[in-house]
Coordinates of C-alpha atoms in Angstrom, one line a residue:
X1 CA 8.2 33.8 -37.1
X2 CA 10.3 32.0 -39.7
X3 CA 10.0 28.2 -40.1
X4 CA 12.4 26.3 -37.9
X5 CA 12.4 22.8 -39.4
X6 CA 13.6 19.9 -37.2
X7 CA 13.4 16.2 -37.8
X8 CA 11.1 14.6 -35.2
X9 CA 9.2 11.5 -34.4
X10 CA 5.5 11.8 -33.7
X11 CA 3.9 9.7 -30.9
X12 CA 0.3 9.6 -29.8
X13 CA -0.8 8.4 -26.4
X14 CA -3.3 5.5 -26.6
X15 CA -6.0 4.4 -24.1
X16 CA -3.5 2.2 -22.3
X17 CA -1.2 5.2 -21.8
X18 CA 1.3 3.7 -24.2
X19 CA 2.9 5.6 -27.0
X20 CA 2.1 4.8 -30.6
X21 CA 4.6 5.7 -33.3
X22 CA 2.9 7.9 -36.0
X23 CA 6.1 8.3 -38.1
X24 CA 9.0 10.6 -38.7
X25 CA 8.7 14.1 -40.1
X26 CA 9.8 17.7 -39.9
X27 CA 8.4 20.1 -37.4
X28 CA 7.9 23.8 -38.0
X29 CA 6.0 26.6 -36.4
X30 CA 4.0 29.0 -38.5
X31 CA 0.8 31.1 -38.4
X32 CA -2.2 29.1 -39.5
X33 CA -5.2 31.2 -40.6
X34 CA -7.8 28.5 -39.8
X35 CA -6.5 28.2 -36.2
X36 CA -6.0 31.9 -35.9
X37 CA -2.6 31.7 -34.3
X38 CA 0.9 30.3 -34.3
X39 CA 0.7 26.5 -34.7
X40 CA 2.9 23.5 -34.7
X41 CA 3.1 21.5 -37.9
X42 CA 4.7 18.2 -38.5
X43 CA 4.9 16.9 -42.1
X44 CA 5.9 13.3 -42.9
X45 CA 9.4 12.8 -44.1
X46 CA 8.3 10.3 -46.7
X47 CA 5.4 11.9 -48.5
X48 CA 4.9 15.3 -46.9
X49 CA 1.6 14.5 -45.5
X50 CA 0.5 16.3 -42.4
X51 CA 1.1 14.2 -39.3
X52 CA 0.3 16.9 -36.7
X53 CA -1.3 20.4 -36.7
X54 CA -1.8 22.1 -33.3
X55 CA -2.2 25.6 -32.2
X56 CA 0.4 26.7 -29.7
X57 CA -1.2 28.2 -26.6
X58 CA -1.0 27.8 -22.8
X59 CA -3.8 25.2 -22.9
X60 CA -2.3 22.9 -25.5
X61 CA -1.8 19.3 -24.4
X62 CA 2.0 19.6 -25.0
X63 CA 2.3 22.4 -22.5
X64 CA 0.2 20.5 -20.0
X65 CA 2.4 17.5 -20.4
X66 CA 5.3 19.4 -18.8
X67 CA 3.3 19.7 -15.7
X68 CA 2.1 16.1 -15.6
X69 CA 4.7 15.0 -13.0
X70 CA 3.0 11.7 -12.5
X71 CA 3.3 10.7 -16.1
X72 CA 6.9 11.8 -16.5
X73 CA 7.8 10.0 -13.3
X74 CA 6.5 6.8 -14.7
X75 CA 8.5 7.3 -17.9
X76 CA 11.7 7.9 -15.9
X77 CA 11.0 4.7 -13.9
X78 CA 10.6 2.6 -17.0
X79 CA 13.7 4.2 -18.6
X80 CA 16.0 3.2 -15.7
X81 CA 14.4 -0.1 -14.8
X82 CA 16.7 -3.0 -15.5
X83 CA 13.7 -5.1 -16.4
X84 CA 12.8 -2.8 -19.3
X85 CA 13.7 -4.5 -22.6
X86 CA 16.1 -2.8 -24.9
X87 CA 13.6 -1.9 -27.6
X88 CA 11.3 -0.2 -25.0
X89 CA 14.2 1.7 -23.5
X90 CA 15.3 2.8 -26.9
X91 CA 11.8 4.2 -27.6
X92 CA 11.7 6.0 -24.3
X93 CA 15.0 7.7 -24.6
X94 CA 14.2 8.7 -28.1
X95 CA 10.9 10.1 -26.9
X96 CA 12.8 12.3 -24.4
X97 CA 15.3 13.3 -27.0
X98 CA 12.5 14.6 -29.3
X99 CA 10.7 16.0 -26.4
X100 CA 13.7 18.2 -25.6
X101 CA 14.1 19.1 -29.3
X102 CA 10.5 20.2 -29.3
X103 CA 11.1 22.4 -26.3
X104 CA 13.3 24.7 -28.4
X105 CA 10.2 26.0 -30.1
X106 CA 8.6 27.1 -26.8
X107 CA 8.8 30.6 -25.4
X108 CA 11.7 31.2 -23.0
X109 CA 9.6 31.1 -19.8
X110 CA 7.9 27.8 -20.9
X111 CA 11.2 26.3 -21.9
X112 CA 12.6 27.1 -18.5
X113 CA 9.6 25.5 -16.8
X114 CA 10.0 22.4 -19.0
X115 CA 13.7 21.8 -18.1
X116 CA 13.2 22.6 -14.4
X117 CA 10.5 20.0 -14.3
X118 CA 12.7 17.4 -15.9
X119 CA 15.5 18.2 -13.5
X120 CA 13.1 18.0 -10.5
X121 CA 11.9 14.6 -11.7
X122 CA 15.4 13.2 -12.0
X123 CA 16.5 13.5 -15.6
X124 CA 20.2 13.8 -14.7
X125 CA 20.3 10.6 -12.5
X126 CA 18.5 8.8 -15.3
X127 CA 21.0 10.0 -17.9
X128 CA 23.8 8.8 -15.6
X129 CA 22.4 5.3 -16.0
X130 CA 21.5 5.2 -19.7
X131 CA 24.8 6.9 -20.8
X132 CA 26.7 3.9 -19.4
X133 CA 24.7 1.3 -21.3
X134 CA 26.1 -0.8 -24.1
X135 CA 23.4 0.1 -26.6
X136 CA 25.0 2.6 -29.0
X137 CA 21.6 4.2 -30.0
X138 CA 20.6 4.7 -26.4
X139 CA 23.9 6.3 -25.5
X140 CA 23.7 8.6 -28.5
X141 CA 20.2 9.8 -27.7
X142 CA 21.2 10.2 -24.0
X143 CA 24.1 12.4 -25.2
X144 CA 21.8 14.6 -27.2
X145 CA 19.5 15.0 -24.1
X146 CA 22.5 15.9 -22.0
X147 CA 23.6 18.5 -24.5
X148 CA 20.1 20.2 -24.3
X149 CA 20.4 20.3 -20.5
X150 CA 24.0 21.8 -20.6
X151 CA 22.9 24.3 -23.2
X152 CA 19.9 25.3 -21.1
X153 CA 21.7 25.6 -17.7
X154 CA 25.3 24.5 -17.2
X155 CA 25.0 25.7 -13.6
X156 CA 22.2 23.3 -13.0
X157 CA 24.3 20.4 -14.2
X158 CA 27.3 21.6 -12.1
X159 CA 25.2 21.8 -9.0
X160 CA 23.9 18.3 -9.4
X161 CA 27.4 16.7 -9.9
X162 CA 28.8 18.5 -6.9
X163 CA 26.0 17.3 -4.7
X164 CA 26.3 13.9 -6.1
X165 CA 30.0 13.8 -5.2
X166 CA 29.1 13.9 -1.5
X167 CA 27.3 10.6 -1.7
X168 CA 28.9 8.7 -4.6
X169 CA 32.3 7.4 -5.6
X170 CA 34.2 9.2 -8.3
X171 CA 33.7 6.4 -10.8
X172 CA 30.0 6.8 -11.1
X173 CA 29.7 10.6 -11.1
X174 CA 27.8 11.9 -14.1
X175 CA 30.7 14.1 -15.3
X176 CA 33.1 11.1 -15.1
X177 CA 30.6 9.0 -17.0
X178 CA 30.6 11.6 -19.7
X179 CA 34.5 11.6 -19.7
X180 CA 34.6 7.8 -19.9
X181 CA 32.1 7.8 -22.8
X182 CA 34.3 10.3 -24.6
X183 CA 37.4 8.1 -24.0
X184 CA 35.6 4.9 -25.0
X185 CA 33.9 6.2 -28.2
X186 CA 34.2 3.5 -30.9
X187 CA 33.4 5.7 -33.8
X188 CA 36.5 5.8 -36.0
X189 CA 36.0 9.6 -36.4
X190 CA 35.2 10.1 -32.7
X191 CA 32.0 12.0 -33.6
X192 CA 30.5 11.3 -30.1
X193 CA 33.8 12.2 -28.4
X194 CA 33.9 15.5 -30.1
X195 CA 30.4 16.3 -29.0
X196 CA 31.1 15.3 -25.4
X197 CA 34.4 17.3 -25.4
X198 CA 32.4 20.4 -26.3
X199 CA 30.0 19.8 -23.5
X200 CA 32.8 19.3 -21.0
X201 CA 34.4 22.6 -22.1
X202 CA 31.1 24.4 -21.5
X203 CA 30.9 22.9 -18.0
X204 CA 34.4 23.9 -17.1
X205 CA 34.2 27.4 -18.7
X206 CA 34.5 30.1 -15.9
X207 CA 32.8 32.6 -18.2
X208 CA 29.4 31.0 -17.6
X209 CA 29.9 30.4 -13.9
X210 CA 27.9 32.4 -11.4
X211 CA 29.3 34.5 -8.6
X212 CA 26.9 35.5 -5.7
X213 CA 27.4 37.1 -2.3
X214 CA 27.2 33.7 -0.6
X215 CA 29.5 31.6 -2.9
X216 CA 31.6 31.6 -5.9
X217 CA 30.7 28.8 -8.3
X218 CA 34.0 29.0 -10.1
X219 CA 36.1 28.2 -7.1
X220 CA 33.8 25.5 -5.8
X221 CA 33.3 23.7 -9.1
X222 CA 37.0 23.9 -10.1
X223 CA 38.0 22.5 -6.8
X224 CA 35.6 19.7 -7.3
X225 CA 36.7 19.1 -10.9
X226 CA 40.4 18.9 -10.2
X227 CA 39.9 16.7 -7.1
X228 CA 37.4 14.2 -8.6
X229 CA 37.5 14.4 -12.4
X230 CA 40.8 15.6 -13.8
X231 CA 42.6 12.3 -13.1
X232 CA 39.9 10.5 -15.3
X233 CA 40.4 13.0 -18.1
X234 CA 44.2 12.8 -18.2
X235 CA 44.4 9.0 -17.6
X236 CA 44.8 8.1 -21.3
X237 CA 47.4 10.8 -21.8
X238 CA 49.5 9.7 -18.8
X239 CA 49.1 6.0 -19.7
X240 CA 50.3 6.5 -23.3
X241 CA 53.3 8.7 -22.4
X242 CA 54.6 6.7 -19.5
X243 CA 58.2 5.4 -19.7
X244 CA 57.0 1.8 -19.4
X245 CA 54.6 2.3 -22.2
X246 CA 57.1 4.0 -24.5
X247 CA 59.6 1.1 -23.9
X248 CA 56.9 -1.5 -24.6
X249 CA 55.8 0.2 -27.8
X250 CA 59.2 1.3 -29.0
X251 CA 58.3 0.4 -32.5
X252 CA 56.6 3.4 -34.1
X253 CA 53.0 2.7 -34.7
X254 CA 53.0 -0.7 -33.0
X255 CA 49.9 -2.1 -31.5
X256 CA 51.1 -5.4 -29.9
X257 CA 48.6 -7.5 -28.1
X258 CA 45.8 -5.0 -28.9
X259 CA 47.4 -2.4 -26.6
X260 CA 46.8 1.2 -27.4
X261 CA 49.9 3.2 -28.3
X262 CA 50.2 6.9 -29.0
X263 CA 50.7 6.3 -32.7
X264 CA 47.4 4.4 -33.2
X265 CA 45.3 6.9 -35.2
X266 CA 42.2 6.7 -33.1
X267 CA 44.1 7.0 -29.9
X268 CA 46.0 10.0 -31.4
X269 CA 42.7 11.6 -32.1
X270 CA 41.5 11.0 -28.6
X271 CA 44.8 12.4 -27.1
X272 CA 44.4 15.5 -29.4
X273 CA 40.9 16.1 -27.9
X274 CA 42.2 15.8 -24.4
X275 CA 45.1 18.2 -25.1
X276 CA 42.6 20.6 -26.6
X277 CA 40.7 20.6 -23.2
X278 CA 43.9 20.9 -21.2
X279 CA 45.0 23.8 -23.4
X280 CA 41.6 25.4 -22.6
X281 CA 42.3 24.9 -18.9
X282 CA 45.7 26.6 -19.2
X283 CA 44.0 29.6 -20.6
X284 CA 41.1 29.8 -18.1
X285 CA 42.1 28.0 -14.9
X286 CA 45.4 29.7 -14.0
X287 CA 45.7 28.5 -10.4
X288 CA 44.3 25.0 -10.5
X289 CA 45.9 23.9 -13.8
X290 CA 49.3 25.3 -12.7
X291 CA 49.3 23.2 -9.6
X292 CA 48.2 20.1 -11.6
X293 CA 50.9 20.6 -14.2
X294 CA 53.6 21.0 -11.6
X295 CA 52.5 18.1 -9.5
X296 CA 52.1 15.7 -12.4
X297 CA 55.0 17.0 -14.5
X298 CA 52.4 17.2 -17.1
X299 CA 54.2 19.3 -19.7
X300 CA 57.0 16.8 -19.9
X301 CA 54.5 14.0 -20.5
X302 CA 52.7 16.0 -23.2
X303 CA 55.9 16.8 -25.0
X304 CA 56.5 13.0 -25.5
X305 CA 53.9 13.3 -28.2
X306 CA 56.2 15.5 -30.2
X307 CA 57.6 12.2 -31.4
X308 CA 54.3 11.0 -32.8
X309 CA 54.1 10.2 -36.5
X310 CA 50.8 12.0 -36.6
X311 CA 51.7 15.7 -37.1
X312 CA 48.3 16.9 -35.8
X313 CA 49.1 15.3 -32.4
X314 CA 52.6 16.8 -32.3
X315 CA 51.0 20.2 -33.1
X316 CA 48.5 19.8 -30.2
X317 CA 51.4 19.1 -27.8
X318 CA 53.2 22.1 -29.1
X319 CA 50.1 24.3 -28.8
X320 CA 49.8 23.2 -25.2
X321 CA 53.3 24.4 -24.5
X322 CA 52.8 27.6 -26.5
X323 CA 49.8 28.5 -24.3
X324 CA 51.9 28.0 -21.2
X325 CA 54.7 30.2 -22.5
X326 CA 52.2 32.8 -23.7
X327 CA 51.2 33.5 -20.0
X328 CA 54.7 34.7 -19.4
X329 CA 54.5 33.3 -15.9
X330 CA 57.9 32.9 -14.2
X331 CA 56.8 29.9 -12.3
X332 CA 56.1 28.2 -15.6
X333 CA 59.4 29.5 -17.0
X334 CA 61.5 28.1 -14.2
X335 CA 59.6 24.8 -14.6
X336 CA 60.5 24.7 -18.3
X337 CA 64.1 25.7 -17.9
X338 CA 64.9 23.4 -14.9
X339 CA 63.2 20.5 -16.7
X340 CA 65.0 21.2 -20.0
X341 CA 61.7 21.0 -21.7
X342 CA 62.8 22.8 -24.9
X343 CA 64.8 19.8 -25.9
X344 CA 61.9 17.7 -27.4
X345 CA 60.7 20.8 -29.3
X346 CA 64.1 21.5 -30.7
X347 CA 64.6 17.9 -31.6
X348 CA 61.4 17.9 -33.5
X349 CA 62.5 21.0 -35.4
X350 CA 65.8 19.5 -36.3
X351 CA 64.2 16.2 -37.3
X352 CA 61.8 18.1 -39.5
X353 CA 64.9 19.2 -41.5
X354 CA 64.4 21.8 -44.2
X355 CA 60.8 20.9 -44.8
X356 CA 58.6 24.0 -44.8
X357 CA 55.4 22.8 -43.2
X358 CA 53.0 23.6 -40.3
X359 CA 55.1 22.0 -37.7
X360 CA 58.1 24.0 -38.7
X361 CA 56.1 27.2 -38.7
X362 CA 54.6 26.5 -35.3
X363 CA 58.0 25.8 -33.7
X364 CA 59.5 29.0 -35.2
X365 CA 56.5 31.0 -34.0
X366 CA 57.0 29.8 -30.4
X367 CA 60.7 31.0 -30.4
X368 CA 59.8 34.2 -32.2
X369 CA 57.2 34.9 -29.5
X370 CA 60.0 34.5 -26.8
X371 CA 62.2 36.9 -28.8
X372 CA 59.6 39.5 -29.4
X373 CA 58.3 39.5 -25.8
X374 CA 61.9 39.4 -24.6
X375 CA 61.3 36.7 -22.0
X376 CA 64.8 36.9 -20.5
X377 CA 64.9 33.7 -18.5
X378 CA 63.8 31.6 -21.5
X379 CA 66.1 33.4 -23.9
X380 CA 69.2 32.8 -21.7
X381 CA 68.3 29.2 -21.4
X382 CA 67.8 28.6 -25.1
X383 CA 71.0 30.4 -26.1
X384 CA 73.2 28.9 -23.4
X385 CA 72.0 25.3 -24.0
X386 CA 70.9 25.0 -27.7
X387 CA 72.3 27.8 -29.8
X388 CA 75.1 25.6 -31.2
X389 CA 72.4 23.3 -32.6
X390 CA 70.3 26.2 -33.9
X391 CA 72.8 28.6 -35.3
X392 CA 72.8 26.8 -38.7
X393 CA 69.1 27.7 -39.2
X394 CA 69.4 30.9 -41.3
X395 CA 66.2 31.0 -43.3
X396 CA 64.7 32.9 -40.4
X397 CA 66.5 35.4 -38.1
X398 CA 64.7 34.2 -35.0
X399 CA 67.6 32.4 -33.4
X400 CA 70.2 35.0 -34.3
X401 CA 67.7 37.5 -32.8
X402 CA 67.6 35.5 -29.6
X403 CA 71.4 35.5 -29.4
X404 CA 71.4 39.2 -30.0
X405 CA 68.9 39.7 -27.2
X406 CA 71.0 37.5 -24.9
X407 CA 74.2 39.4 -25.6
X408 CA 72.5 42.8 -25.2
X409 CA 71.2 41.7 -21.8
X410 CA 74.7 40.5 -20.8
X411 CA 76.2 43.8 -21.9
X412 CA 73.6 45.7 -19.9
X413 CA 74.4 43.7 -16.8
X414 CA 78.1 44.2 -17.3
X415 CA 77.6 48.0 -17.7
X416 CA 75.5 48.1 -14.6
X417 CA 78.2 46.2 -12.8
X418 CA 81.0 48.4 -14.1
X419 CA 79.1 51.5 -13.0
X420 CA 79.6 50.3 -9.4
X421 CA 82.9 51.4 -7.8
X422 CA 85.6 48.7 -8.0
X423 CA 85.8 48.7 -4.2
X424 CA 82.1 47.5 -4.1
X425 CA 82.3 45.2 -7.2
X426 CA 81.8 41.6 -5.9
X427 CA 79.8 38.5 -6.7
X428 CA 77.9 39.1 -3.5
X429 CA 77.1 42.8 -4.0
X430 CA 73.4 43.0 -3.5
X431 CA 72.1 45.0 -6.5
X432 CA 68.4 44.7 -5.9
X433 CA 66.4 42.0 -4.1
X434 CA 64.1 41.7 -7.1
X435 CA 67.0 41.3 -9.5
X436 CA 68.4 38.2 -7.9
X437 CA 67.6 34.9 -9.3
X438 CA 66.0 32.4 -7.0
X439 CA 68.9 30.0 -7.2
X440 CA 71.5 32.8 -6.6
X441 CA 69.5 33.9 -3.6
X442 CA 69.6 30.4 -2.1
X443 CA 73.3 30.1 -2.8
X444 CA 73.9 33.4 -1.2
X445 CA 72.1 32.5 2.0
X446 CA 73.7 29.0 2.3
X447 CA 77.1 30.4 1.7
X448 CA 76.6 33.1 4.3
X449 CA 75.5 30.5 6.9
X450 CA 78.4 28.2 6.2
X451 CA 81.3 30.7 6.0
X452 CA 79.9 33.5 8.2
X453 CA 80.7 36.1 5.6
X454 CA 79.1 39.5 5.6
X455 CA 76.4 40.9 3.3
X456 CA 76.3 44.5 2.3
X457 CA 73.9 46.2 4.6
X458 CA 73.1 49.7 5.9
X459 CA 75.2 51.0 8.8
X460 CA 73.4 50.2 12.0
X461 CA 73.5 51.8 15.4
X462 CA 76.4 50.9 17.7
X463 CA 75.9 47.4 19.3
X464 CA 76.6 46.5 22.9
X465 CA 80.1 45.7 23.9
X466 CA 79.3 42.0 24.4
X467 CA 78.7 41.7 20.6
X468 CA 82.3 42.3 19.8
X469 CA 84.9 39.5 19.6
X470 CA 86.4 38.0 22.8
X471 CA 89.8 39.3 22.1
X472 CA 88.4 42.8 21.9
X473 CA 86.8 42.4 25.3
X474 CA 90.2 41.3 26.8
X475 CA 91.8 44.2 25.1
X476 CA 89.2 46.5 26.7
X477 CA 89.7 45.0 30.1
X478 CA 93.5 45.5 29.9
X479 CA 93.2 49.0 28.7
X480 CA 90.7 50.4 31.2
X481 CA 92.8 53.5 31.7
X482 CA 92.2 54.4 28.0
X483 CA 88.6 53.2 27.8
X484 CA 87.0 56.5 27.3
X485 CA 89.5 57.5 24.6
X486 CA 89.2 54.2 22.8
X487 CA 85.3 54.2 22.8
X488 CA 85.4 57.5 20.8
X489 CA 87.3 55.7 18.1
X490 CA 85.5 52.4 18.1
X491 CA 84.3 51.4 14.7
X492 CA 80.6 50.8 14.0
X493 CA 80.0 47.1 13.1
X494 CA 78.4 46.4 9.8
X495 CA 78.2 42.7 9.9
X496 CA 79.9 39.8 11.9
X497 CA 83.6 40.3 11.9
X498 CA 83.6 43.6 9.9
X499 CA 84.1 47.2 11.0
X500 CA 84.2 50.5 9.1
X501 CA 86.2 53.6 9.6
X502 CA 86.0 56.8 7.7
X503 CA 89.2 58.8 7.7
X504 CA 88.6 62.5 7.0
X505 CA 91.5 64.2 5.2
X506 CA 89.8 67.5 4.6
X507 CA 86.8 69.6 5.5
X508 CA 85.0 68.4 2.4
X509 CA 85.6 64.8 3.6
X510 CA 83.5 65.5 6.6
X511 CA 80.5 66.1 4.3
X512 CA 81.0 62.8 2.6
X513 CA 82.7 64.2 -0.6
X514 CA 86.1 62.7 -0.1
X515 CA 86.2 59.8 2.3
X516 CA 88.1 56.5 2.3
X517 CA 87.0 53.2 3.8
X518 CA 89.3 50.7 5.3
X519 CA 89.0 47.6 7.6
X520 CA 90.2 47.9 11.1
X521 CA 92.6 45.2 12.2
X522 CA 92.3 43.8 15.7
X523 CA 95.6 44.1 17.5
X524 CA 97.2 40.8 18.1
X525 CA 96.8 39.6 21.7
X526 CA 99.7 38.5 23.9
X527 CA 99.7 35.5 26.1
X528 CA 98.6 37.5 29.1
X529 CA 95.7 39.1 27.2
X530 CA 97.3 42.5 26.5
X531 CA 97.7 43.9 23.0
X532 CA 100.7 45.0 21.2
X533 CA 101.7 48.6 22.0
X534 CA 102.9 49.2 18.4
X535 CA 99.4 49.2 17.0
X536 CA 97.3 52.4 17.6
X537 CA 93.9 53.3 16.4
X538 CA 93.7 56.5 14.4
X539 CA 93.1 59.7 16.3
X540 CA 90.6 61.1 13.8
X541 CA 87.9 58.6 13.2
X542 CA 84.2 59.2 12.2
X543 CA 81.6 56.6 11.3
X544 CA 79.4 57.2 8.3
X545 CA 75.7 56.7 9.0
X546 CA 72.8 55.9 6.7
X547 CA 75.0 54.6 3.9
X548 CA 75.9 51.2 2.4
X549 CA 79.1 49.7 3.7
X550 CA 81.5 48.7 0.9
X551 CA 83.5 45.5 0.7
X552 CA 87.1 46.4 1.5
X553 CA 90.4 44.8 0.4
X554 CA 93.1 44.3 3.0
X555 CA 96.4 46.1 2.6
X556 CA 99.0 44.0 0.8
X557 CA 101.6 44.6 3.4
X558 CA 103.9 41.7 4.0
X559 CA 104.6 42.9 7.6
X560 CA 100.9 42.7 8.4
X561 CA 100.8 39.2 6.9
X562 CA 103.6 38.1 9.1
X563 CA 102.0 39.7 12.1
X564 CA 98.7 37.8 11.3
X565 CA 100.5 34.5 11.0
X566 CA 102.1 35.0 14.4
X567 CA 98.8 36.1 16.0
X568 CA 96.2 33.6 17.3
X569 CA 93.5 36.1 16.3
X570 CA 92.4 36.2 12.6
X571 CA 91.3 39.4 10.9
X572 CA 87.6 39.9 10.5
X573 CA 86.4 38.6 7.0
X574 CA 83.9 40.2 4.6
X575 CA 82.4 38.3 1.7
X576 CA 84.8 38.5 -1.2

């Protein structure tokens, strides 16, 4: 086995069961001939002297110490006791830190037993207390211990926090304590925050979540996280992008009254870390993060950061949007277009001017992705709303390419429309249910309800007589003598107020090769309920079955117009 040198502190247990500090050194494991086996060596950091030499075997005192639950329970009690002085608590937490570091040299089965013993004795509740303390050294050591536990078993940590949520408020949950420590890190470079962000990402990563026959850890934990923790994670982002905050800090980089603004460098770093986690969520938590983004209008708030003077933060905001667009999800696409969320991105591109930098390249890449992937809804929105502002950008062909894609799609739709016979060409001609846009479908339904106009639908079976207009019933009652003859020529109803006749002019027309469709006009009724004798139904009428009914224009006959004006009964209407 190769040497694995780690910096450790050596303690010895005295007669009073107190720990004496032997010094700091480097630990390694190597084969020692005198001990005839793999041994643990610790050499002093200062002069290289041997502080500890011990053969590693199942009977060693270090291995037994894992099983000494009484001893560890006492240490945990002292660690979390408010009466314990700061120096003593610092020693104890450092002891556990080195204890966990030492465990990495153990065999897998022994390391598992070690961490399970710590979990059983309450290491996680103890960390929840010490991580919230003011002592920076204590918090740092506690973070290191937490990282060992997450690395060992993220599922163990997740199970603890979910059980804890049933008995505690959100504010004191371990995972929220971790998030708050990340947010409140005072290090100018946010070293601790970066470490904690990595641990959070491990905990919310579905790739290391278990799925059993009884439960799915992914669904249970993500439901817990989005209900109890996500609001804590996004609080700084929402606070620093609110309208009130932006109005208060309208001077770029201002920090009045010690308030934190998005252009404060340390805050910008923090927001960048939060955006990195949220971008990870977009990639791995499709359902939960989508609901959260829609409900909180989160993308709009994130894009406020495109105005930041810190380019790295603007790039983080742009990366978040790029991941959303990369999913090619029409729910996201509609959210973006309806919210006009390309505007801050395009403003940032225009404000950047002709400078060739990372921001410029990232924005161009976003639009190039839309062009290459031919995302039609986004392409149409960009061309129709922003092309005039973008057409002057000629050093790349991205925007001209988007315009070309847009025009090609329009030509294709026009050709498709022109291939339909003119008698069927209409704004309300139903091409394909999947091809209709959602807003067009809503308009179509509302218009149909308000005006009672027909949709194009397959010819249905003859409907009962009581479905026909009242005037037609009166007509039938006054023409009982001709009832049987008239019924043979009655048109089939295609929709409220519309009837179809097919006039056959030849033998081939009977087979559907040469037929003409017209709309039957209801004879005007007289004051006594009888119809005009000058209007007769055709003697040769057949109804076409199993086909779509076309929309038909009325004859432009002036006499019929005059007749309609004098008649109290209007002609049946089809959607024009």
